[in-house]
Structure formats: C-alpha cells, structure tokens
C-alpha cells in the first residue's frame, strides 16, 4: 500500500486517506461524485477490471 503525506497539499482537509482494499472502499464512496479517478492497484486483469467497473459508477456525468 502506498503511503502519501497529505501535509504537502494546501487542500489536505479535502483529501481523506482511505485504507483497505479498493473493492471494499469504492463501495463506501458516493456515486457520481468524482471528476477524475486514478486507478493504481493490483495489476492482475480481473482486479483491474473490477476497479474500473466500481470506479466508473463514482464518476460525475459528462
């Protein structure tokens, strides 16, 4: 799991850190709430596809 230092961001309060497996954490996030989603997790094809499908639901329309 990658560790990121939020203190380097001017918007650190707007960047909560979620720990856990992406397939579990993505289900907890609101649908249609993100402009951009960066996926960097398990590189096995079935896990990448699962992250893509779960993440797609979280993207805002248009």
Backbone as ProteinMPNN parsed JSONL, in Angstrom:
{"seq_chain_A": "XXXXXXXXXXXXXXXXXXXXXXXXXXXXXXXXXXXXXXXXXXXXXXXXXXXXXXXXXXXXXX", "coords_chain_A": {"N_chain_A": [[0.845, -1.164, 0.0], [0.607, 2.161, -0.873], [2.01, 4.967, 0.716], [1.065, 8.25, 1.445], [1.836, 11.651, 1.976], [-0.238, 13.871, 3.321], [0.274, 16.422, 4.233], [1.656, 17.886, 2.411], [-0.076, 19.073, 0.74], [-2.098, 21.888, -0.055], [-4.756, 21.574, 0.252], [-5.298, 19.695, 2.209], [-7.312, 18.929, 4.041], [-9.391, 18.284, 2.416], [-8.713, 15.921, 1.345], [-9.163, 13.026, 2.267], [-7.673, 10.094, 3.647], [-8.087, 6.798, 2.71], [-7.98, 3.55, 3.874], [-7.498, 0.215, 2.926], [-8.895, -2.474, 0.95], [-9.469, -1.806, -2.468], [-11.854, -2.694, -3.711], [-13.587, -2.875, -1.587], [-13.498, -0.326, -0.377], [-14.313, 1.391, -2.448], [-17.026, 0.869, -2.659], [-18.034, 2.259, -0.54], [-17.981, 4.891, -1.198], [-19.633, 7.777, -2.534], [-21.74, 7.601, -5.397], [-21.407, 9.182, -8.636], [-19.697, 11.36, -7.919], [-17.074, 12.141, -8.407], [-14.663, 13.874, -10.383], [-12.341, 12.993, -11.586], [-10.708, 9.863, -11.572], [-8.026, 8.042, -10.429], [-6.552, 5.041, -10.987], [-4.601, 2.734, -9.381], [-3.613, -0.1, -8.525], [-3.798, -3.532, -7.705], [-2.358, -5.328, -10.327], [-3.324, -7.432, -11.768], [-5.407, -8.698, -14.353], [-8.221, -9.293, -13.747], [-8.66, -7.934, -11.351], [-8.055, -5.324, -12.008], [-10.118, -4.798, -13.847], [-12.33, -5.039, -12.146], [-11.874, -2.821, -10.438], [-12.112, -0.783, -12.344], [-14.826, -1.011, -13.144], [-16.178, -0.58, -10.68], [-15.206, 1.971, -10.071], [-16.111, 3.51, -12.209], [-18.78, 4.02, -11.699], [-18.592, 5.955, -9.799], [-17.858, 8.271, -11.024], [-18.664, 11.598, -12.084], [-21.337, 12.61, -14.253], [-20.744, 13.497, -17.658]], "CA_chain_A": [[0.0, 0.0, 0.0], [1.38, 3.386, -0.972], [1.758, 5.962, 1.746], [1.135, 9.603, 0.896], [1.879, 12.644, 3.035], [-1.2, 14.923, 2.987], [0.726, 17.743, 4.666], [2.242, 18.597, 1.268], [-1.17, 19.655, -0.037], [-2.816, 23.023, 0.52], [-6.138, 21.124, 0.459], [-5.193, 18.413, 2.919], [-8.58, 18.556, 4.683], [-10.286, 17.78, 1.372], [-8.125, 14.692, 0.819], [-9.115, 11.987, 3.297], [-6.972, 8.859, 3.286], [-8.866, 5.582, 2.929], [-7.117, 2.373, 3.91], [-8.228, -1.024, 2.727], [-8.943, -2.963, -0.422], [-10.244, -0.893, -3.313], [-13.206, -3.206, -3.973], [-14.392, -2.587, -0.4], [-13.546, 1.121, -0.154], [-15.084, 2.047, -3.508], [-18.455, 0.707, -2.365], [-18.404, 3.214, 0.508], [-17.968, 6.244, -1.752], [-20.864, 8.201, -3.206], [-21.757, 7.571, -6.862], [-21.49, 10.48, -9.326], [-19.11, 12.374, -7.044], [-15.679, 12.421, -8.742], [-14.336, 14.348, -11.729], [-11.228, 12.16, -12.07], [-10.318, 8.746, -10.71], [-6.748, 7.441, -10.801], [-6.526, 3.662, -10.502], [-3.271, 2.133, -9.29], [-3.757, -1.142, -7.513], [-3.374, -4.841, -8.178], [-2.231, -5.26, -11.783], [-3.903, -8.609, -12.408], [-6.533, -8.23, -15.172], [-9.552, -9.351, -13.135], [-8.755, -6.901, -10.314], [-8.1, -4.038, -12.718], [-11.471, -4.656, -14.382], [-13.228, -4.782, -11.017], [-11.663, -1.428, -10.04], [-12.667, 0.081, -13.395], [-16.292, -1.06, -13.063], [-16.608, 0.081, -9.445], [-14.838, 3.386, -10.151], [-16.922, 4.185, -13.225], [-20.026, 4.459, -11.043], [-18.29, 7.095, -8.93], [-17.588, 9.448, -11.852], [-19.764, 12.506, -12.425], [-21.76, 12.586, -15.654], [-20.141, 14.499, -18.528]], "C_chain_A": [[0.896, 1.233, 0.0], [0.997, 4.331, 0.15], [1.968, 7.338, 1.153], [1.066, 10.577, 2.049], [0.94, 13.796, 2.7], [-0.742, 16.316, 3.392], [1.358, 18.537, 3.533], [1.177, 19.284, 0.423], [-1.791, 20.838, 0.689], [-4.251, 22.641, 0.858], [-6.196, 19.837, 1.26], [-6.484, 17.987, 3.62], [-9.563, 17.964, 3.678], [-9.807, 16.448, 0.809], [-8.038, 13.625, 1.906], [-8.408, 10.742, 2.777], [-7.853, 7.68, 3.663], [-7.905, 4.406, 2.896], [-7.981, 1.122, 3.75], [-8.176, -1.442, 1.269], [-9.877, -2.084, -1.243], [-11.671, -1.392, -3.54], [-14.129, -3.011, -2.769], [-14.579, -1.083, -0.223], [-14.38, 1.843, -1.206], [-16.587, 1.944, -3.266], [-18.946, 1.718, -1.334], [-18.486, 4.647, 0.001], [-19.252, 6.526, -2.518], [-20.722, 8.106, -4.728], [-21.858, 8.988, -7.409], [-20.862, 11.613, -8.516], [-17.676, 12.767, -7.395], [-15.545, 12.907, -10.176], [-13.291, 13.45, -12.377], [-10.995, 11.045, -11.061], [-9.042, 8.149, -11.279], [-6.7, 6.056, -10.174], [-5.095, 3.151, -10.54], [-3.325, 1.11, -8.167], [-3.154, -2.439, -8.014], [-3.396, -4.836, -9.704], [-2.719, -6.514, -12.502], [-5.191, -8.191, -13.124], [-7.896, -8.241, -14.487], [-9.739, -8.281, -12.056], [-8.791, -5.505, -10.926], [-9.514, -3.793, -13.237], [-12.475, -4.37, -13.264], [-13.102, -3.331, -10.545], [-12.25, -0.463, -11.064], [-14.189, 0.138, -13.283], [-16.788, -0.322, -11.821], [-16.329, 1.582, -9.492], [-15.722, 4.147, -11.12], [-18.208, 4.743, -12.621], [-19.818, 5.715, -10.201], [-18.061, 8.383, -9.712], [-18.844, 10.279, -12.086], [-20.1, 12.357, -13.9], [-21.107, 13.742, -16.399], [-18.805, 14.925, -17.998]], "O_chain_A": [[1.835, 1.326, 0.791], [-0.177, 4.478, 0.491], [2.941, 7.568, 0.436], [0.319, 10.36, 3.002], [1.287, 14.633, 1.866], [-1.318, 17.303, 2.935], [1.576, 19.741, 3.674], [1.508, 20.005, -0.518], [-1.988, 20.797, 1.904], [-4.896, 23.312, 1.664], [-7.05, 18.985, 1.015], [-6.724, 16.79, 3.777], [-10.468, 17.222, 4.058], [-10.426, 15.904, -0.105], [-6.951, 13.348, 2.412], [-8.535, 10.387, 1.606], [-8.312, 7.576, 4.801], [-7.099, 4.29, 1.974], [-9.044, 0.995, 4.357], [-7.486, -0.824, 0.459], [-10.937, -1.671, -0.773], [-12.605, -0.59, -3.558], [-15.349, -2.987, -2.935], [-15.686, -0.619, 0.048], [-15.079, 2.804, -0.888], [-17.337, 2.847, -3.636], [-20.141, 2.002, -1.262], [-19.005, 5.523, 0.694], [-19.871, 5.621, -3.077], [-19.691, 8.493, -5.28], [-22.338, 9.891, -6.723], [-21.426, 12.704, -8.434], [-17.111, 13.646, -6.744], [-16.227, 12.415, -11.074], [-13.352, 13.181, -13.577], [-11.075, 11.258, -9.851], [-8.978, 7.794, -12.456], [-6.798, 5.922, -8.954], [-4.456, 3.135, -11.591], [-3.106, 1.436, -7.001], [-2.115, -2.436, -8.674], [-4.369, -4.378, -10.304], [-2.544, -6.643, -13.714], [-5.981, -7.421, -12.577], [-8.658, -7.284, -14.632], [-10.847, -7.778, -11.866], [-9.474, -4.614, -10.422], [-10.049, -2.696, -13.081], [-13.371, -3.542, -13.432], [-14.112, -2.679, -10.28], [-12.822, 0.562, -10.694], [-14.774, 1.221, -13.322], [-17.721, 0.477, -11.908], [-17.132, 2.376, -9.003], [-16.048, 5.31, -10.879], [-18.662, 5.823, -13.001], [-20.767, 6.45, -9.928], [-18.068, 9.469, -9.132], [-19.938, 9.744, -12.263], [-19.234, 12.014, -14.705], [-20.934, 14.83, -15.849], [-18.143, 15.769, -18.602]]}, "name": "protein", "num_of_chains": 1, "seq": "XXXXXXXXXXXXXXXXXXXXXXXXXXXXXXXXXXXXXXXXXXXXXXXXXXXXXXXXXXXXXX"}
